[in-house]
XYZ file of N, CA, C and O in Angstrom:
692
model
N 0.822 -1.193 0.000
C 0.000 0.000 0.000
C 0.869 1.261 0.000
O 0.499 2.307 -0.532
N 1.883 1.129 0.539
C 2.907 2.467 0.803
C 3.701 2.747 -0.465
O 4.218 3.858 -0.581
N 3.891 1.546 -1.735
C 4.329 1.688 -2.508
C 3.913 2.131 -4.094
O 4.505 2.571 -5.079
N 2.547 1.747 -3.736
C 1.579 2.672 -4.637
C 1.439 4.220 -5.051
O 1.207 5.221 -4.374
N 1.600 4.086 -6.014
C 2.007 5.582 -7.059
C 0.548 6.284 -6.767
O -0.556 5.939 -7.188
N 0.940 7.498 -5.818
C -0.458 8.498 -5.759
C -1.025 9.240 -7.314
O -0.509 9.633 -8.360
N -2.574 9.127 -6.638
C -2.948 9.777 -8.151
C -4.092 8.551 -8.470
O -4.558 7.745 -7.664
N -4.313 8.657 -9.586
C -5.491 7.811 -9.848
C -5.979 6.554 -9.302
O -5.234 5.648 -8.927
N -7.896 6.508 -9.247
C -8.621 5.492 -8.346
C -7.427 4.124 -8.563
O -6.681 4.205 -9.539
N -7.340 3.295 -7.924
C -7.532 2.093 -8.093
C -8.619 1.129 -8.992
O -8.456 0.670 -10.123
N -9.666 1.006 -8.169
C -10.561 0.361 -8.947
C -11.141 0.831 -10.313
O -10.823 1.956 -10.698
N -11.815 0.204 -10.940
C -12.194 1.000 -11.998
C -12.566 -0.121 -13.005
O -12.256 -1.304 -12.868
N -13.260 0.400 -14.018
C -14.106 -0.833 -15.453
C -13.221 -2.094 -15.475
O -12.025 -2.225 -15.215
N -13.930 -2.768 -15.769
C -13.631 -4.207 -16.355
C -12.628 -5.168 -15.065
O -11.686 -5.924 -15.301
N -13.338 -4.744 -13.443
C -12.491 -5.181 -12.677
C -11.188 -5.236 -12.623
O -10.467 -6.230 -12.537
N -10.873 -3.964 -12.684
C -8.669 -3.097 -12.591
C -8.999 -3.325 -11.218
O -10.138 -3.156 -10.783
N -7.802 -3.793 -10.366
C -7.602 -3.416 -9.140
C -5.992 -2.648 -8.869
O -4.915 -2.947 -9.386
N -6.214 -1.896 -8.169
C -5.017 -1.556 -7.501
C -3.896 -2.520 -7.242
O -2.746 -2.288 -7.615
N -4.285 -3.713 -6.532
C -3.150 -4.526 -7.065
C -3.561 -6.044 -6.668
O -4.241 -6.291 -5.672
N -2.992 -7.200 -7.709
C -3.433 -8.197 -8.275
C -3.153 -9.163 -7.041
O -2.095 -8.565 -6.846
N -3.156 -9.984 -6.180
C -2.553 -11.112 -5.709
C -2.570 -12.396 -5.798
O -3.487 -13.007 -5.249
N -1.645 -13.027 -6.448
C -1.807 -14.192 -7.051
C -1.542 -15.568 -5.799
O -0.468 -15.599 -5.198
N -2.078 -16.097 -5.662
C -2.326 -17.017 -4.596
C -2.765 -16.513 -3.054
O -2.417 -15.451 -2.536
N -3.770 -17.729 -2.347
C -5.080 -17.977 -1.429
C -4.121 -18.124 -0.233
O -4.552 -17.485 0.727
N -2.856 -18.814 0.044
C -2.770 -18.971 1.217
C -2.228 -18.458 1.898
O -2.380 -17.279 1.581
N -1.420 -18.526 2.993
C -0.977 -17.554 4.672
C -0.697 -16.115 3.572
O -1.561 -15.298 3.254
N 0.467 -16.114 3.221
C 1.133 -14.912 2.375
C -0.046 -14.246 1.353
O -0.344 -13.058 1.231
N -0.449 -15.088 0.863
C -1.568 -13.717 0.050
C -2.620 -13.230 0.440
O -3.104 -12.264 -0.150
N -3.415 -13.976 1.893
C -4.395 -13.825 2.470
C -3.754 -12.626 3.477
O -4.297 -11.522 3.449
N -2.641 -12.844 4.330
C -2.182 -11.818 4.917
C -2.416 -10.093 4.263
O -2.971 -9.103 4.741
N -1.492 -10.417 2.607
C -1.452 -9.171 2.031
C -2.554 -8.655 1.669
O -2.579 -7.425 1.714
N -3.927 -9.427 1.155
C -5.271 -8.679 1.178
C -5.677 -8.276 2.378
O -6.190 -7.161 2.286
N -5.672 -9.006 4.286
C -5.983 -8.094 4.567
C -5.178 -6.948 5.036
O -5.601 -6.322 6.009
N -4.106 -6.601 4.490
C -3.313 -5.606 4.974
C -3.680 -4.534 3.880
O -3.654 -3.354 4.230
N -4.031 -4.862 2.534
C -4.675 -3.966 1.342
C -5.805 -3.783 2.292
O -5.644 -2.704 2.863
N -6.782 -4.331 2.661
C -8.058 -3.678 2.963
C -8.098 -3.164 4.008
O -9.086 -2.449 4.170
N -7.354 -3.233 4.893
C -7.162 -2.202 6.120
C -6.880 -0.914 5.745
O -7.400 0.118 6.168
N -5.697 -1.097 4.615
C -4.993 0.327 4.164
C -6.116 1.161 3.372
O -6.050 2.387 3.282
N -7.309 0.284 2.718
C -8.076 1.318 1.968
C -7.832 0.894 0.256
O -8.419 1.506 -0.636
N -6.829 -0.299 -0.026
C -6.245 -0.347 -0.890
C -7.351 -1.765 -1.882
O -7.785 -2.831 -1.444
N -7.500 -1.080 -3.446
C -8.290 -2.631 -3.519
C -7.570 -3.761 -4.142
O -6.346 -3.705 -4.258
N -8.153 -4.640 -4.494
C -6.847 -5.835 -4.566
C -8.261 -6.660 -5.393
O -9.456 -6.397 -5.524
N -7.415 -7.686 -5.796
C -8.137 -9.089 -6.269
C -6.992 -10.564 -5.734
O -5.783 -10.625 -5.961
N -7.590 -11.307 -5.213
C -6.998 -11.849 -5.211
C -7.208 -13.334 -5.575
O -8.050 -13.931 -4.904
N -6.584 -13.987 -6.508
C -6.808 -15.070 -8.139
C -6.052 -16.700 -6.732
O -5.062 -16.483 -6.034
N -6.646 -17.767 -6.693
C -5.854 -19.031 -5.906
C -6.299 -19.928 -7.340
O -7.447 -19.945 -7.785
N -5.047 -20.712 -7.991
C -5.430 -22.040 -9.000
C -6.548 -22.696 -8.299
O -7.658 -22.708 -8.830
N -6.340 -23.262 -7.110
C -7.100 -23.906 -6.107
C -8.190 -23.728 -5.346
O -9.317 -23.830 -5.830
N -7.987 -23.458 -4.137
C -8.308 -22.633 -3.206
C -8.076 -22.079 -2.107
O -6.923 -21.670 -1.970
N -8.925 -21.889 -1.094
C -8.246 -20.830 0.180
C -7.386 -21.766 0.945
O -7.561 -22.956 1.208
N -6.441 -20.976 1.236
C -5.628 -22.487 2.125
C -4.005 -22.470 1.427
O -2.976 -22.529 2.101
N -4.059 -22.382 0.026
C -2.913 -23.177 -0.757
C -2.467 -24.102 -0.156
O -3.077 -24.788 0.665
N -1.040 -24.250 -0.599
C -0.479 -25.590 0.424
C -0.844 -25.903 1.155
O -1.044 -27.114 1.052
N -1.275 -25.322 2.473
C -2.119 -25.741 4.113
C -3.270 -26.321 3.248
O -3.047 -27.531 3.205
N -4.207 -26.090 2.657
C -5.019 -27.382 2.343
C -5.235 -28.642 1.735
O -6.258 -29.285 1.499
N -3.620 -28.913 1.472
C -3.089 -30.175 0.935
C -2.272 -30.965 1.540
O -1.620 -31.948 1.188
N -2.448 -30.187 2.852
C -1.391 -31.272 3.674
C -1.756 -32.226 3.788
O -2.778 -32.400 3.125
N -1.313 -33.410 4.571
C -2.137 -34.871 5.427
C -3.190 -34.003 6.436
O -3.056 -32.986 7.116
N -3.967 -34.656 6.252
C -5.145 -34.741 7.496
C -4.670 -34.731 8.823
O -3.852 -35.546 9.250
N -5.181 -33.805 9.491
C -4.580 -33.294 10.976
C -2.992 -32.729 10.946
O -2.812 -31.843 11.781
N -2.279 -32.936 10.463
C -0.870 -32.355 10.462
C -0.896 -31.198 11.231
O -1.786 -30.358 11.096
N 0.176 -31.074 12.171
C 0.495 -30.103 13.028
C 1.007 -29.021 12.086
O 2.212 -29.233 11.946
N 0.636 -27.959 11.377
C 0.941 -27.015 11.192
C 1.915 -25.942 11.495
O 2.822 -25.394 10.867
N 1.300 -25.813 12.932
C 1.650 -24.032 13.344
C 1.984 -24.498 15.096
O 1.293 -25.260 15.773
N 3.356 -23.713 15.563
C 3.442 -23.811 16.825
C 3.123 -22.668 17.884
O 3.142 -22.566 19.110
N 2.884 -22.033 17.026
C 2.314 -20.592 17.935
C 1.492 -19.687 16.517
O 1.678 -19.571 15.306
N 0.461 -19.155 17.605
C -0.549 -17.959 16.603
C 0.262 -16.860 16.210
O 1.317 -16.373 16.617
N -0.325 -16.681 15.543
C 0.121 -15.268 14.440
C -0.965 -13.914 14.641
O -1.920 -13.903 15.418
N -0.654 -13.075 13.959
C -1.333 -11.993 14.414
C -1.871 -11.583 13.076
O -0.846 -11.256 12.477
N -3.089 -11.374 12.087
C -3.428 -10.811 11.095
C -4.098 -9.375 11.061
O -4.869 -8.977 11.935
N -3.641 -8.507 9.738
C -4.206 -7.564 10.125
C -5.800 -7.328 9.606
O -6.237 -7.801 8.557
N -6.593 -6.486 10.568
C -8.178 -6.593 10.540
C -8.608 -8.480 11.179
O -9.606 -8.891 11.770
N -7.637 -9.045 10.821
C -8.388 -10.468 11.741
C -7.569 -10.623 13.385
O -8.144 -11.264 14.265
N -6.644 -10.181 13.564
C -6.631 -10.327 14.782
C -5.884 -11.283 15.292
O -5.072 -11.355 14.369
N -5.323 -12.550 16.512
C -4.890 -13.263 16.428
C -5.419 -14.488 16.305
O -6.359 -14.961 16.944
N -4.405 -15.277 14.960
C -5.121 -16.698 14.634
C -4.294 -17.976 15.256
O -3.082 -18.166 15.356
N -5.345 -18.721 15.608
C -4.574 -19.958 16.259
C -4.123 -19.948 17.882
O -4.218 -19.091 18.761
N -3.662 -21.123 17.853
C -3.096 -21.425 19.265
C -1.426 -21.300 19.236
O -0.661 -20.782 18.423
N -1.146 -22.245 20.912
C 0.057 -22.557 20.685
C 0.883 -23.606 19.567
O 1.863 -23.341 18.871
N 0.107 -24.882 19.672
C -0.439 -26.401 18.719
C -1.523 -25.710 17.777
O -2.233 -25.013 18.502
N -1.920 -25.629 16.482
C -2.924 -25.868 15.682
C -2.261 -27.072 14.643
O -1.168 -27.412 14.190
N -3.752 -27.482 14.592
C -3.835 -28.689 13.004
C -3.961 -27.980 11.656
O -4.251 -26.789 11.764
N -3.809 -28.442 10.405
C -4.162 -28.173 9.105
C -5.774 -27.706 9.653
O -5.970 -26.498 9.786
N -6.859 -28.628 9.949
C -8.127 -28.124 9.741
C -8.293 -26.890 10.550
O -8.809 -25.929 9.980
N -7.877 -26.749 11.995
C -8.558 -25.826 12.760
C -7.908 -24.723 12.158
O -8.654 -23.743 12.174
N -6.429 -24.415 11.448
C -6.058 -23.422 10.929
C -6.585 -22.835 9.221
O -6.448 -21.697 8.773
N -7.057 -23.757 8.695
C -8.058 -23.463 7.676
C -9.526 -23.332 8.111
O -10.342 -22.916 7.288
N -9.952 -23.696 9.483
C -10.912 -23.143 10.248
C -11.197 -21.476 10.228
O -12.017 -20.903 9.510
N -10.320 -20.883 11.183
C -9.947 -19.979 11.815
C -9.579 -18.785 10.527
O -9.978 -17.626 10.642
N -8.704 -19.286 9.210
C -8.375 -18.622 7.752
C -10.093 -18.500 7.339
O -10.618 -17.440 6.995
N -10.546 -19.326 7.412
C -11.881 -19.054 6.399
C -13.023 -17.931 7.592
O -13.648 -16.913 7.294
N -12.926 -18.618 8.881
C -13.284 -17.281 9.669
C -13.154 -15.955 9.723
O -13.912 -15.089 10.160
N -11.943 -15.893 9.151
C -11.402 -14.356 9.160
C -11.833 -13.835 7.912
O -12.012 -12.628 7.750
N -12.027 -14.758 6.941
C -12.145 -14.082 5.617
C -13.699 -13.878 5.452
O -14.163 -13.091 4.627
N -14.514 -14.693 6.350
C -15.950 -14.245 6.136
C -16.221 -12.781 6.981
O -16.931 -11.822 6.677
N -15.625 -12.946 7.795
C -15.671 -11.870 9.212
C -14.906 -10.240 7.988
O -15.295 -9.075 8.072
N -14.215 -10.579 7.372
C -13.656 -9.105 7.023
C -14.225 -8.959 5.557
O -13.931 -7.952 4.913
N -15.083 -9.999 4.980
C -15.562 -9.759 3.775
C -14.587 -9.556 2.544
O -14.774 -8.725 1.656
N -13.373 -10.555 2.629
C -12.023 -11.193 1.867
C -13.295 -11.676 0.770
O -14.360 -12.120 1.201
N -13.018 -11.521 -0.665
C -13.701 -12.213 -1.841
C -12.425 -12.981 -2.453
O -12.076 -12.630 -3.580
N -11.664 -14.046 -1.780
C -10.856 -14.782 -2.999
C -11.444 -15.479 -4.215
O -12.313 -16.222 -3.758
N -11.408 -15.596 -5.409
C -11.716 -15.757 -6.423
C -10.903 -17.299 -6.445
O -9.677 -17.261 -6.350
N -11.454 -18.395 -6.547
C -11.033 -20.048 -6.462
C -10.849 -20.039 -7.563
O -11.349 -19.202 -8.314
N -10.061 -20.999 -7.944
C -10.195 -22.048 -9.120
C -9.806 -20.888 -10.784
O -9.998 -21.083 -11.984
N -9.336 -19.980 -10.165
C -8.804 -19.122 -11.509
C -7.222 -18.966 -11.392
O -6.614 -18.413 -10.475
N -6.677 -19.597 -12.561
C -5.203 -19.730 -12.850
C -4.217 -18.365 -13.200
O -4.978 -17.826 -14.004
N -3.623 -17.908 -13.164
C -2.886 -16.661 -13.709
C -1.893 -17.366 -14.448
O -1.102 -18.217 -14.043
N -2.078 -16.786 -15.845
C -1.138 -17.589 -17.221
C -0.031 -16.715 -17.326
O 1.065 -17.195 -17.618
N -0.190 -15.192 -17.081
C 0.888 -15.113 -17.540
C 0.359 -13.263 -17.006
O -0.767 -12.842 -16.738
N 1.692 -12.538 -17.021
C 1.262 -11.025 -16.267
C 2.315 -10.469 -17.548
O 3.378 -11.024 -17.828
N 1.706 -9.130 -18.317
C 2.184 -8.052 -19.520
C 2.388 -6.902 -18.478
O 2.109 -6.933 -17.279
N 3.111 -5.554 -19.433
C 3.043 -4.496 -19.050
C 4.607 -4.150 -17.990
O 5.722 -4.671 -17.959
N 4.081 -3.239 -17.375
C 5.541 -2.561 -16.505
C 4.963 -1.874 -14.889
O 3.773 -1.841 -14.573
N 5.761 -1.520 -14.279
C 5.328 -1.459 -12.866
C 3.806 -0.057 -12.904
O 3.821 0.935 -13.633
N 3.030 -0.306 -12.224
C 2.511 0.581 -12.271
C 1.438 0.649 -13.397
O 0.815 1.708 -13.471
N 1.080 -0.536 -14.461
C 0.206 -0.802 -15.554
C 0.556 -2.246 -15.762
O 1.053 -2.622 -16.823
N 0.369 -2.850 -15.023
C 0.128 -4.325 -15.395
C -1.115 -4.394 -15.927
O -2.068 -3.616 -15.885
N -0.861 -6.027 -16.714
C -2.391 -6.816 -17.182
C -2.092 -8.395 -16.950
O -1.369 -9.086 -17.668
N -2.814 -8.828 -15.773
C -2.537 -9.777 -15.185
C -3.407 -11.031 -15.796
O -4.412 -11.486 -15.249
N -2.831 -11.513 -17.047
C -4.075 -12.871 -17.824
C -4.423 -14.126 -16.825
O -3.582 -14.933 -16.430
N -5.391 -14.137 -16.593
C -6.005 -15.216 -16.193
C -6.821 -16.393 -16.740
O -6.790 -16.462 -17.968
N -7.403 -17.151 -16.242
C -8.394 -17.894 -17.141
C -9.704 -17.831 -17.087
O -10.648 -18.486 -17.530
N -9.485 -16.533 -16.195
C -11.164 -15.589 -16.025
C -11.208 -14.227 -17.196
O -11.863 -13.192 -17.319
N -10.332 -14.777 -17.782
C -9.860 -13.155 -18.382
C -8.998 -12.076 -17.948
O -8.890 -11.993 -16.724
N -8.192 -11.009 -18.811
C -7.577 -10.575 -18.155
C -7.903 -9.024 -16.887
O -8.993 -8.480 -16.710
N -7.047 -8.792 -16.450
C -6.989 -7.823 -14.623
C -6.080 -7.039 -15.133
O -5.084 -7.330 -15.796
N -6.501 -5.971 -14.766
C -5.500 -4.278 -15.114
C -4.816 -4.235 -13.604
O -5.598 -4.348 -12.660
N -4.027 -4.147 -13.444
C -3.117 -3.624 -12.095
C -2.107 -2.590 -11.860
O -1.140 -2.443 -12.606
N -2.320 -1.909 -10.876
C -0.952 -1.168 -10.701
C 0.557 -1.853 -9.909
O 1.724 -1.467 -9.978
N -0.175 -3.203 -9.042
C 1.076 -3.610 -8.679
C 0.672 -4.865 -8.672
O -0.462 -5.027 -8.221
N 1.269 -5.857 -9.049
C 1.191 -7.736 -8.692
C 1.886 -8.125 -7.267
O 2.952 -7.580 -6.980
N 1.260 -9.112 -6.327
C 2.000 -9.657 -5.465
C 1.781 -11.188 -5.798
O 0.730 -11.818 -5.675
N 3.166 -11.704 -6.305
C 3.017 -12.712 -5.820
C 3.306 -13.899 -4.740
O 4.398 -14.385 -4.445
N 2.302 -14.153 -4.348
C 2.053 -15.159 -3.681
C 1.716 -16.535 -3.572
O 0.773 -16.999 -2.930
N 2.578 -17.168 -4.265
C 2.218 -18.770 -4.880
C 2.711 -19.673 -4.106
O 2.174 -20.780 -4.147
N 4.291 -19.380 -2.849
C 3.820 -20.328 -2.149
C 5.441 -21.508 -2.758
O 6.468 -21.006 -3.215
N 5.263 -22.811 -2.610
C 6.294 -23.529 -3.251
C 5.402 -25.041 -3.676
O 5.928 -25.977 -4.277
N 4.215 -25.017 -3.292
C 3.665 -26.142 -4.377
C 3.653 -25.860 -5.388
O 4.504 -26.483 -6.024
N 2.879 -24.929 -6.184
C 2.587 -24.512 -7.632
C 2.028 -25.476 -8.154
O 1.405 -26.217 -7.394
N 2.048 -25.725 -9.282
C 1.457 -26.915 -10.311
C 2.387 -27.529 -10.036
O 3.464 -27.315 -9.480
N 1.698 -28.651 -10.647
C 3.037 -30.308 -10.641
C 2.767 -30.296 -11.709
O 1.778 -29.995 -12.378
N 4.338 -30.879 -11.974
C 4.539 -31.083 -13.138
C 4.172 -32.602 -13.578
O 4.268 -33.523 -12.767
N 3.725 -32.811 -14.980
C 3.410 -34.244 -15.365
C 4.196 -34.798 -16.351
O 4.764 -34.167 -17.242
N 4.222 -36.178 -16.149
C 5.263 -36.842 -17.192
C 4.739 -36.604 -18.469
O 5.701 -36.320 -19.183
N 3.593 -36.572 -19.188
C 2.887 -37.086 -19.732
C 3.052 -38.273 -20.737
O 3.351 -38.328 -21.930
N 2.704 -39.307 -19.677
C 2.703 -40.736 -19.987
C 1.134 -41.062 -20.049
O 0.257 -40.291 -19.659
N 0.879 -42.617 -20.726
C -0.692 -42.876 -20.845
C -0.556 -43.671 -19.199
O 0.357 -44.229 -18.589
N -2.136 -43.326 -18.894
C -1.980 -43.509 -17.020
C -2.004 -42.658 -16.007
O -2.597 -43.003 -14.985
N -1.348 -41.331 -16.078
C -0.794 -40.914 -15.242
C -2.495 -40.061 -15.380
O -2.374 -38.876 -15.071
N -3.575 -40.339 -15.666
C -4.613 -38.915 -15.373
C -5.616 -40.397 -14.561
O -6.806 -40.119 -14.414
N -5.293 -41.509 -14.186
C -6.295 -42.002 -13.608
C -6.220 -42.004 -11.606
O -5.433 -41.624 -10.739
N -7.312 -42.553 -11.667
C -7.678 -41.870 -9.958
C -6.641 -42.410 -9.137
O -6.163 -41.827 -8.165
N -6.315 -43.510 -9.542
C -5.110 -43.939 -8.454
C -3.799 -43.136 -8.426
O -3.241 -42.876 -7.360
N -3.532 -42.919 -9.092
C -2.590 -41.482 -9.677
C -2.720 -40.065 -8.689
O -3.365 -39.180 -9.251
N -2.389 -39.830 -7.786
C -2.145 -38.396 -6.996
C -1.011 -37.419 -7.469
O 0.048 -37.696 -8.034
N -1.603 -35.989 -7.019
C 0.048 -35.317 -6.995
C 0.031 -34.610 -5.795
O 0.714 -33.587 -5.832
N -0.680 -34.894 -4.479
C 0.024 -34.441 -3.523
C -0.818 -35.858 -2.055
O -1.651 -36.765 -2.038
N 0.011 -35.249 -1.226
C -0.112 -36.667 -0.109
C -1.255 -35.786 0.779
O -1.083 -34.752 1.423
N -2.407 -36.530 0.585
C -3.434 -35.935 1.867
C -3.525 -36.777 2.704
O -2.903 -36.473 3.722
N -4.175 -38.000 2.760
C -4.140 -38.860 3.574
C -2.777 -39.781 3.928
O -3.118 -40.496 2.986
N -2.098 -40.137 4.199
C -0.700 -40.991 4.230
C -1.613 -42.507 4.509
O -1.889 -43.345 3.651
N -1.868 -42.534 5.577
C -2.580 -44.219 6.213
C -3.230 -44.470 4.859
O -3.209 -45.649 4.507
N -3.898 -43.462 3.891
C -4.578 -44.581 2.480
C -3.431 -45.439 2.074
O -3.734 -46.413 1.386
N -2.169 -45.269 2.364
C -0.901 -46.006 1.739
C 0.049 -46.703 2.448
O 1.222 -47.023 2.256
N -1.087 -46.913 3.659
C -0.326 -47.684 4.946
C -0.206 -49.356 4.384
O -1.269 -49.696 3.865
N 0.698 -50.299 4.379
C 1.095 -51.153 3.323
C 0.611 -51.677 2.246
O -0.015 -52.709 2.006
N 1.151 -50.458 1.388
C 0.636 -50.649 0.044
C 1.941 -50.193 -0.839
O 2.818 -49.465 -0.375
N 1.953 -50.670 -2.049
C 3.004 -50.254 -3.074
C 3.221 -49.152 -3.590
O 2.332 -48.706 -4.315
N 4.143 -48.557 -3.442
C 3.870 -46.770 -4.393
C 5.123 -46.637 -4.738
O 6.172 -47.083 -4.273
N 4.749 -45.657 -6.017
C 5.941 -45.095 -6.423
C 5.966 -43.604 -6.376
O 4.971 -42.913 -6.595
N 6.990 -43.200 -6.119
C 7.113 -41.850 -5.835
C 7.870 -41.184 -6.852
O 9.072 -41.231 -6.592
N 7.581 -40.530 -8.008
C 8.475 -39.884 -8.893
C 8.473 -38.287 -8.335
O 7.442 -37.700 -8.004
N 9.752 -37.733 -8.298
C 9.899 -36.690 -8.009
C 10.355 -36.285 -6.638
O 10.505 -35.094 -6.364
């Protein structure tokens, strides 16, 4: 927000925001609400959804060893939280401050120069004055593309572990 070039609205036709944020979880959810405290508008685009990585962990996984402090949400968590109660507590805050993350829309590719971005999506493209990104270190997986690899037994990330409690797997990558 402090780095934003004074002078013209932010928002404006064809959904321009002031500035773009590309991924849902801790880091981009933080920076929207620190945009909407400041007054600042934002969009913010998750491939997935709210959560990123934290909602692909294993089931129950200890997460977080101490709460954090968000701004407009306040402090989240305990000393111990799990994956769920901390995607609990994330989706609490985002109903409570009226956060609109936009799911399941990809960002292909960002044109332009600081201060006039056009951020392409697969919702179409977003006018911006500044991009944050926030993607995090899952991202897409990459695929072999071999015949096989799109059927259900086929995963690309570990949610449950015990589904593979003695069983055969291969792990590429």
């Amino acid at each position: 927000a402090e780095v934003l070039p004074r002078g013209r609205p932010g928002a404006g036709a064809n959904g321009a925001a002031d500035v773009v944020i590309v991924g849902a979880g801790p880091a981009g959810l933080a920076t929207a609400f620190g945009l909407q405290h400041a007054g600042v508008s934002y969009r913010i685009f998750d491939q997935g959804s709210v959560g990123g990585t934290i909602a692909n962990f294993p089931r129950q996984k200890l997460v977080m060893t101490e709460a954090v402090r968000l701004p407009l949400a306040g402090k989240l968590g305990d000393r111990v939280i799990s994956k769920e109660r901390l995607l609990e507590g994330i989706q609490g805050a985002i109903t409570q401050n009226g956060v609109h993350v936009e799911e399941g829309v990809k960002v292909e590719g960002i044109d332009g120069d600081d201060g006039a971005f056009v951020v392409r999506t697969s919702a179409g493209p977003v006018a911006a004055r500044k991009v944050v990104l926030a993607t995090g270190r899952r991202g897409s997986p990459r695929k072999l593309d071999v015949p096989g690899e799109e059927q259900t037994k086929v995963t690309y990330a570990l949610v449950d572990p015990d589904q593979y409690r003695g069983r055969k797997v291969l792990v590429v990558g």
